[in-house]
Each structure stands twice: as C-alpha cells, then as structure tokens.
Amino acid sequence: MKITKVVAAVLLGGTVGGAIADEGKENWPESLSIATGSQGATYYIYGSGWGNLVGEATGSTFGAEVTGGPVQNVTLVQMGESEFGMVTTGPAFQAWNGESDLAPGVEHKDIRAVFPMYQTALQVISLEGSDIDSISDLDGKTVGIGPAGGTGDMYFPQLFEKLDIEVDTRNGGAADQASQVQDGLIDAFAFASGIPVSAFSQLEAQADVNIFSFSEEEMSKFLDDYPELSQGTIPASAYTSLEEDVPAISLWNFAITHKDMSESFVYEVTKTVMESQERMLQVHGSARETIPENAEHNSFIPWHPGAVRWFEENGYEIPEDLRG
C-alpha cells in the first residue's frame, strides 16, 4: 500500500472539524483491554504506554492484557475478547487467511487497523563467554524463543529448519528467559520484538553479552519464501554491547481493533497516538517509527473508518481497497 501525503487545501481545511471527537460519545467504552505480550516484552511496555495516553484523552480505562503475543492477539480481537490488540504482519496475514494455529480455518476478516507502530526485529542474545555469537552457533543448543503463540515462536523454528540448524526451543516470557540465559539454564534467548528489547537491555546491564541476528547470507536462503519478512537493521545505538549496526529480519506492527468499535472512539485513539510521538518516545524508543507515514507498510488489513477519517483529515490518502 502507498500512503501519499496530500497537500490539497480542501483536505487540510478542517471540513470535518472538532465535532468528530464529541460525536457518539455515548457509545464509547468505559473500560477496555489491549492484548499485548509477555511482561518485559516491548509489546507490553508499548501497549501500556499508549493505553495510558489514550485513556487520558478519552476518559476510558485501558488495561494492558498479558498474552502470548501477536498470534493470540489477532484472535482475541477477532473474537471480541479484547477491544484492541497489537499484531505483526506475519501472524496477522496468516489469521486473515484462516491459517492461524490458534483458530485454524477461521478467516479473521473483522480486524481493522488503527495506527502503525514500529518494526519487529528477530534478535538473539547470549552470554559473551558462551562462544555463541551467530545463528549457526545455536546448532545443538537450547534456546528460548519467547511465549507460545508469539512471533518468535512462529518464525524461529521455521527459520532454523530452513538453515538445517537443530535447536531445542523453549517457550517463556521475555524477562524470564533473559534471566534463564544469565543463570545458565538455556544457552541463548531468541526474541521477536521492537528495538531495543527491554529484557536484553536489562541483561546486558548485568553481564557481558553477544547480541546478533541472521546474517545477510542466511537471509538470502529463505527470504523469498516469506514475503511478509524483510531485511532490517539493529542500530548500534540500541544496545551498549554493539559496536556496529547488525543486519536483522524485520516485520511491521500495527494496532488493531474490531470492525464494530465506535468510529468516533477509534478516531480519537488514532489522533492521540499519531499526534503524541514525543510522549510515546518516553514510553519506548521504538516509537520513533510510530508516525503516520509508516501506515504504507500495511498492505492487507482494512483501516477502521475512524482511522481513515484521521489520516485523510491530515492529508494521508488511504487506498479504496483498504477502507474498512
């Protein structure tokens, strides 16, 4: 999808006005949940942050729900068990097409995009003295891959298999698996999350570590099989242990809701997050990518009408086939 910045005065002239936020407030939920991820993971931190921010703006109470991550989140929203959720494009695409492991055969056609979040990078951390500083070094090792149903749980086993690397994988929360690396209970922790991973930062503050991802040569062996994956970068500035940028696999993340959520409420959610980047950056550094231009990375989830209204009111054109 291509999001085009439109400079036409008619779009910027405020024809919609401030009435949108007041329209239909009686349909706004008093309390609601955001399906996030495990404690210590970027999803949980980021989700708690934007929930508090939007709660201030709307008067509603947002609760960050601890979940297994995007694979579970997209189903929770589809089934109406969570009002909002955070998803990566890979699990969302599979669920959209009825290929979710949690709800096989159920096409998740009721989800709607609300705002772009940031890139998720596939990252690995190990202790410096472990002699593990590359993906190939994980062969024969025990590796944590985050919670069951998370993006890491979905992709790492498949990619290890593509590279003929035999790994004993374990599921668990981000903070817990980082502690297991430090205690020698697992050899490494491979996680899919925004940059930086809070659990990685905490571990490197307590021990000497290696942080790495798939090499460009390794990526070339499987990227063609995964159109939802792309080559990204972990900047050296993300972690004190890095001396240079590290190539990494990435996916994009979006906040979603159900198609039946109040249009004026979703408008206010989109407006609040898209117009509050400085405050979002205080929540998590990954919010540097939480900008309206990055809506273009959504190629299949229809945008909720409330989100469409905000984007177009502010000069961003949404393609007809992505208007929810």
XYZ file of C-alpha atoms in Angstrom:
324
model
C 0.000 0.000 0.000
C 1.176 3.516 -0.769
C 0.201 6.304 1.613
C 0.500 9.649 -0.147
C 0.819 12.949 1.674
C -1.870 15.153 0.135
C -1.365 18.903 0.287
C -4.702 19.935 -1.183
C -6.249 22.675 0.900
C -9.637 21.005 0.846
C -8.266 18.095 2.896
C -6.403 20.292 5.325
C -9.098 22.897 5.680
C -10.814 21.292 8.643
C -14.085 20.447 6.917
C -14.665 17.681 9.421
C -13.823 19.863 12.378
C -13.591 19.032 16.038
C -17.071 17.571 16.216
C -15.764 14.096 15.458
C -14.356 13.552 18.924
C -17.683 14.529 20.502
C -19.883 12.602 18.073
C -21.341 9.440 19.541
C -19.501 9.549 22.863
C -22.355 7.636 24.432
C -21.061 4.610 22.513
C -17.548 4.909 23.892
C -16.464 2.054 26.189
C -15.751 2.948 29.811
C -13.126 0.242 30.206
C -11.395 -1.973 27.687
C -8.364 -4.178 27.181
C -5.353 -4.115 24.892
C -3.930 -7.537 24.010
C -0.149 -7.022 24.292
C 2.516 -9.631 25.111
C 4.566 -11.057 27.955
C 5.829 -8.855 30.781
C 9.215 -7.380 29.894
C 8.456 -7.541 26.172
C 8.188 -4.417 24.029
C 4.507 -5.125 23.307
C 3.590 -4.969 26.985
C 5.585 -1.796 27.657
C 4.455 -0.050 24.478
C 0.838 -1.151 24.885
C 0.664 0.007 28.497
C 2.058 3.362 27.390
C -0.342 4.104 24.570
C -3.235 2.777 26.628
C -2.481 5.278 29.395
C -2.071 8.069 26.848
C -5.377 7.367 25.112
C -7.077 6.849 28.457
C -6.180 10.410 29.425
C -7.624 11.717 26.161
C -10.861 9.703 26.167
C -11.635 9.210 29.842
C -11.796 5.449 29.275
C -9.760 2.977 31.303
C -7.356 0.841 29.276
C -5.881 -2.355 30.698
C -2.793 -3.938 29.126
C -3.519 -7.662 28.938
C -0.582 -10.080 29.231
C -0.806 -12.503 26.290
C 1.301 -14.826 24.196
C 1.790 -12.098 21.604
C 0.500 -11.304 18.119
C -0.676 -14.793 17.137
C -3.016 -14.785 20.124
C -3.797 -11.060 19.944
C -5.290 -11.124 16.466
C -7.680 -13.913 17.505
C -8.638 -12.143 20.747
C -9.687 -9.091 18.729
C -11.436 -11.138 16.035
C -13.466 -12.980 18.683
C -14.289 -9.781 20.579
C -12.419 -10.859 23.707
C -10.101 -7.818 23.567
C -11.149 -4.436 22.217
C -7.686 -3.608 20.870
C -4.625 -5.661 20.051
C -1.089 -5.350 18.747
C -0.002 -7.535 15.835
C 2.842 -8.147 13.445
C 2.071 -8.505 9.764
C 3.120 -12.158 9.580
C 0.709 -13.672 12.132
C -1.991 -11.198 11.093
C -1.709 -12.236 7.439
C -1.988 -15.922 8.322
C -5.002 -15.281 10.561
C -6.644 -13.098 7.911
C -6.474 -16.048 5.523
C -7.739 -18.587 8.067
C -4.333 -20.161 8.665
C -3.830 -19.261 12.334
C -2.647 -22.126 14.530
C -4.990 -20.911 17.291
C -8.103 -20.777 15.112
C -7.447 -22.852 12.002
C -9.988 -22.357 9.254
C -11.346 -19.129 10.752
C -10.719 -16.172 8.460
C -10.078 -13.149 10.688
C -11.943 -10.679 8.474
C -13.310 -8.500 11.302
C -9.980 -6.951 12.331
C -9.272 -3.329 11.397
C -6.032 -1.324 11.527
C -5.856 1.693 13.856
C -2.291 3.050 13.627
C 1.230 1.932 12.618
C 3.581 1.063 15.468
C 7.143 0.025 14.597
C 9.287 -2.717 13.117
C 9.817 -6.002 14.935
C 13.310 -7.421 14.610
C 14.329 -11.040 15.171
C 17.137 -10.747 17.733
C 19.252 -13.184 19.760
C 21.206 -12.686 22.993
C 23.768 -14.976 24.649
C 26.473 -14.638 27.291
C 29.810 -13.467 25.940
C 31.656 -16.475 27.356
C 29.328 -18.964 25.674
C 31.057 -18.904 22.262
C 27.638 -18.250 20.741
C 27.670 -15.139 18.585
C 25.938 -16.245 15.382
C 22.854 -18.184 14.309
C 24.966 -21.153 13.212
C 26.399 -21.370 16.743
C 22.905 -22.252 18.008
C 23.102 -25.696 16.401
C 22.621 -28.306 19.146
C 21.830 -25.664 21.776
C 18.832 -24.937 23.999
C 17.262 -21.625 23.034
C 14.349 -19.656 24.441
C 12.046 -18.264 21.732
C 9.546 -16.261 23.774
C 5.954 -17.125 24.672
C 3.922 -19.748 22.844
C 1.889 -18.004 20.175
C 4.322 -15.109 19.848
C 6.088 -14.001 16.677
C 9.356 -15.607 17.768
C 7.600 -18.901 18.441
C 6.115 -18.709 14.956
C 9.249 -17.897 12.971
C 12.435 -19.041 14.721
C 11.710 -22.812 14.493
C 10.843 -22.482 10.795
C 13.952 -20.460 10.003
C 16.243 -22.765 11.995
C 14.846 -25.659 9.966
C 15.423 -23.772 6.705
C 19.087 -23.462 7.678
C 19.359 -27.111 8.827
C 20.110 -25.997 12.374
C 18.880 -28.306 15.143
C 17.763 -26.306 18.159
C 15.961 -27.359 21.339
C 13.473 -24.491 21.694
C 11.752 -23.430 24.911
C 8.808 -21.076 25.434
C 8.560 -18.437 28.127
C 8.199 -14.746 28.880
C 10.882 -12.280 27.821
C 12.057 -11.289 31.297
C 12.077 -14.904 32.474
C 14.054 -16.238 29.511
C 16.624 -13.454 29.757
C 17.133 -14.487 33.396
C 17.492 -18.124 32.310
C 20.331 -17.118 29.973
C 22.096 -15.371 32.839
C 21.584 -18.374 35.133
C 22.843 -20.844 32.516
C 19.506 -22.647 32.230
C 19.332 -22.003 28.469
C 22.127 -21.195 26.033
C 20.526 -18.209 24.315
C 17.311 -16.240 24.029
C 15.909 -15.546 20.534
C 13.128 -12.967 20.525
C 10.996 -11.038 18.042
C 10.314 -7.557 19.338
C 10.796 -3.856 18.859
C 14.231 -2.340 19.311
C 15.546 -2.234 21.980
C 14.172 -5.245 23.857
C 13.880 -4.192 27.495
C 14.836 -7.685 28.693
C 18.000 -7.574 26.519
C 18.954 -4.171 27.918
C 18.488 -5.399 31.473
C 20.608 -8.492 30.837
C 23.468 -6.581 29.215
C 23.493 -4.240 32.220
C 24.247 -7.248 34.437
C 26.510 -9.382 32.241
C 28.722 -9.307 29.152
C 26.610 -10.464 26.221
C 26.513 -11.064 22.478
C 23.567 -9.676 20.504
C 23.073 -10.852 16.924
C 20.583 -11.931 14.253
C 20.552 -13.741 10.920
C 23.394 -12.840 8.577
C 22.696 -11.492 5.097
C 23.907 -14.806 3.663
C 21.492 -16.737 5.883
C 18.610 -14.419 4.986
C 19.216 -14.973 1.279
C 18.381 -18.656 1.773
C 14.797 -18.115 2.935
C 13.524 -14.533 2.487
C 11.960 -15.363 -0.885
C 9.738 -17.890 0.909
C 8.426 -15.277 3.375
C 7.041 -12.183 1.618
C 5.995 -10.717 4.973
C 9.634 -10.643 6.154
C 12.224 -8.083 5.101
C 15.821 -7.219 5.871
C 16.198 -4.580 8.552
C 18.866 -3.345 10.934
C 19.529 -3.298 14.660
C 21.313 0.054 15.108
C 24.497 0.055 17.166
C 22.943 2.734 19.358
C 20.230 0.317 20.526
C 22.478 -1.663 22.880
C 25.708 -0.831 24.685
C 27.106 -4.230 23.654
C 27.016 -3.364 19.932
C 29.862 -1.572 18.198
C 28.232 -1.507 14.756
C 24.834 -1.944 13.125
C 23.654 -5.549 12.874
C 21.595 -6.901 9.930
C 18.298 -8.392 11.102
C 14.978 -9.738 9.845
C 12.017 -7.461 10.492
C 8.215 -7.306 10.280
C 5.877 -4.340 10.792
C 3.492 -3.945 13.719
C 0.059 -2.346 13.820
C -2.558 -1.654 16.459
C -5.880 -3.246 15.533
C -9.463 -3.258 16.739
C -12.750 -4.932 15.783
C -14.767 -3.545 12.878
C -17.687 -2.830 15.238
C -15.720 -0.487 17.518
C -17.153 3.061 17.676
C -15.896 5.172 14.762
C -15.527 8.337 16.824
C -13.668 6.438 19.543
C -11.181 4.908 17.086
C -10.724 8.348 15.543
C -9.697 9.667 18.957
C -7.332 6.727 19.539
C -5.613 7.249 16.183
C -5.469 11.017 16.670
C -3.989 10.762 20.159
C -1.203 8.329 19.256
C -0.327 9.872 15.887
C -0.110 13.368 17.400
C 1.845 12.403 20.538
C 5.136 10.922 19.341
C 7.244 12.784 21.908
C 5.238 11.270 24.743
C 5.309 7.852 23.095
C 9.111 8.053 22.896
C 9.155 8.396 26.674
C 7.399 5.014 26.797
C 9.714 3.135 24.411
C 12.390 4.031 21.874
C 10.662 2.005 19.160
C 8.050 4.780 18.970
C 10.488 6.692 16.748
C 8.749 4.749 13.966
C 5.221 5.488 15.218
C 4.485 8.064 12.546
C 1.612 8.290 10.033
C 3.894 7.813 7.020
C 4.521 4.220 8.125
C 0.884 3.342 7.513
C 2.075 2.481 4.000
C 3.541 -0.771 5.326
C 0.023 -2.168 5.809
C -0.926 -3.957 2.606
C -3.956 -6.058 3.606
C -5.674 -5.096 6.907
C -8.547 -2.674 6.170
C -8.289 0.552 8.139
C -11.088 1.245 10.603
C -13.318 4.125 9.388
C -12.258 6.183 12.406
C -8.602 5.773 11.463
C -9.343 6.518 7.797
C -11.013 9.749 8.862
C -7.983 10.905 10.864
C -5.452 10.018 8.152
C -7.403 11.744 5.396
C -8.202 14.744 7.570
C -4.442 15.138 7.972
C -3.542 14.678 4.322
C -2.793 10.945 4.064
C -4.676 9.098 1.361
C -5.939 5.585 2.112
C -6.456 3.302 -0.931
C -10.052 2.311 -1.624
C -9.371 -1.399 -1.082
C -8.099 -0.716 2.453
C -11.030 1.337 3.686
C -12.796 -0.704 6.368
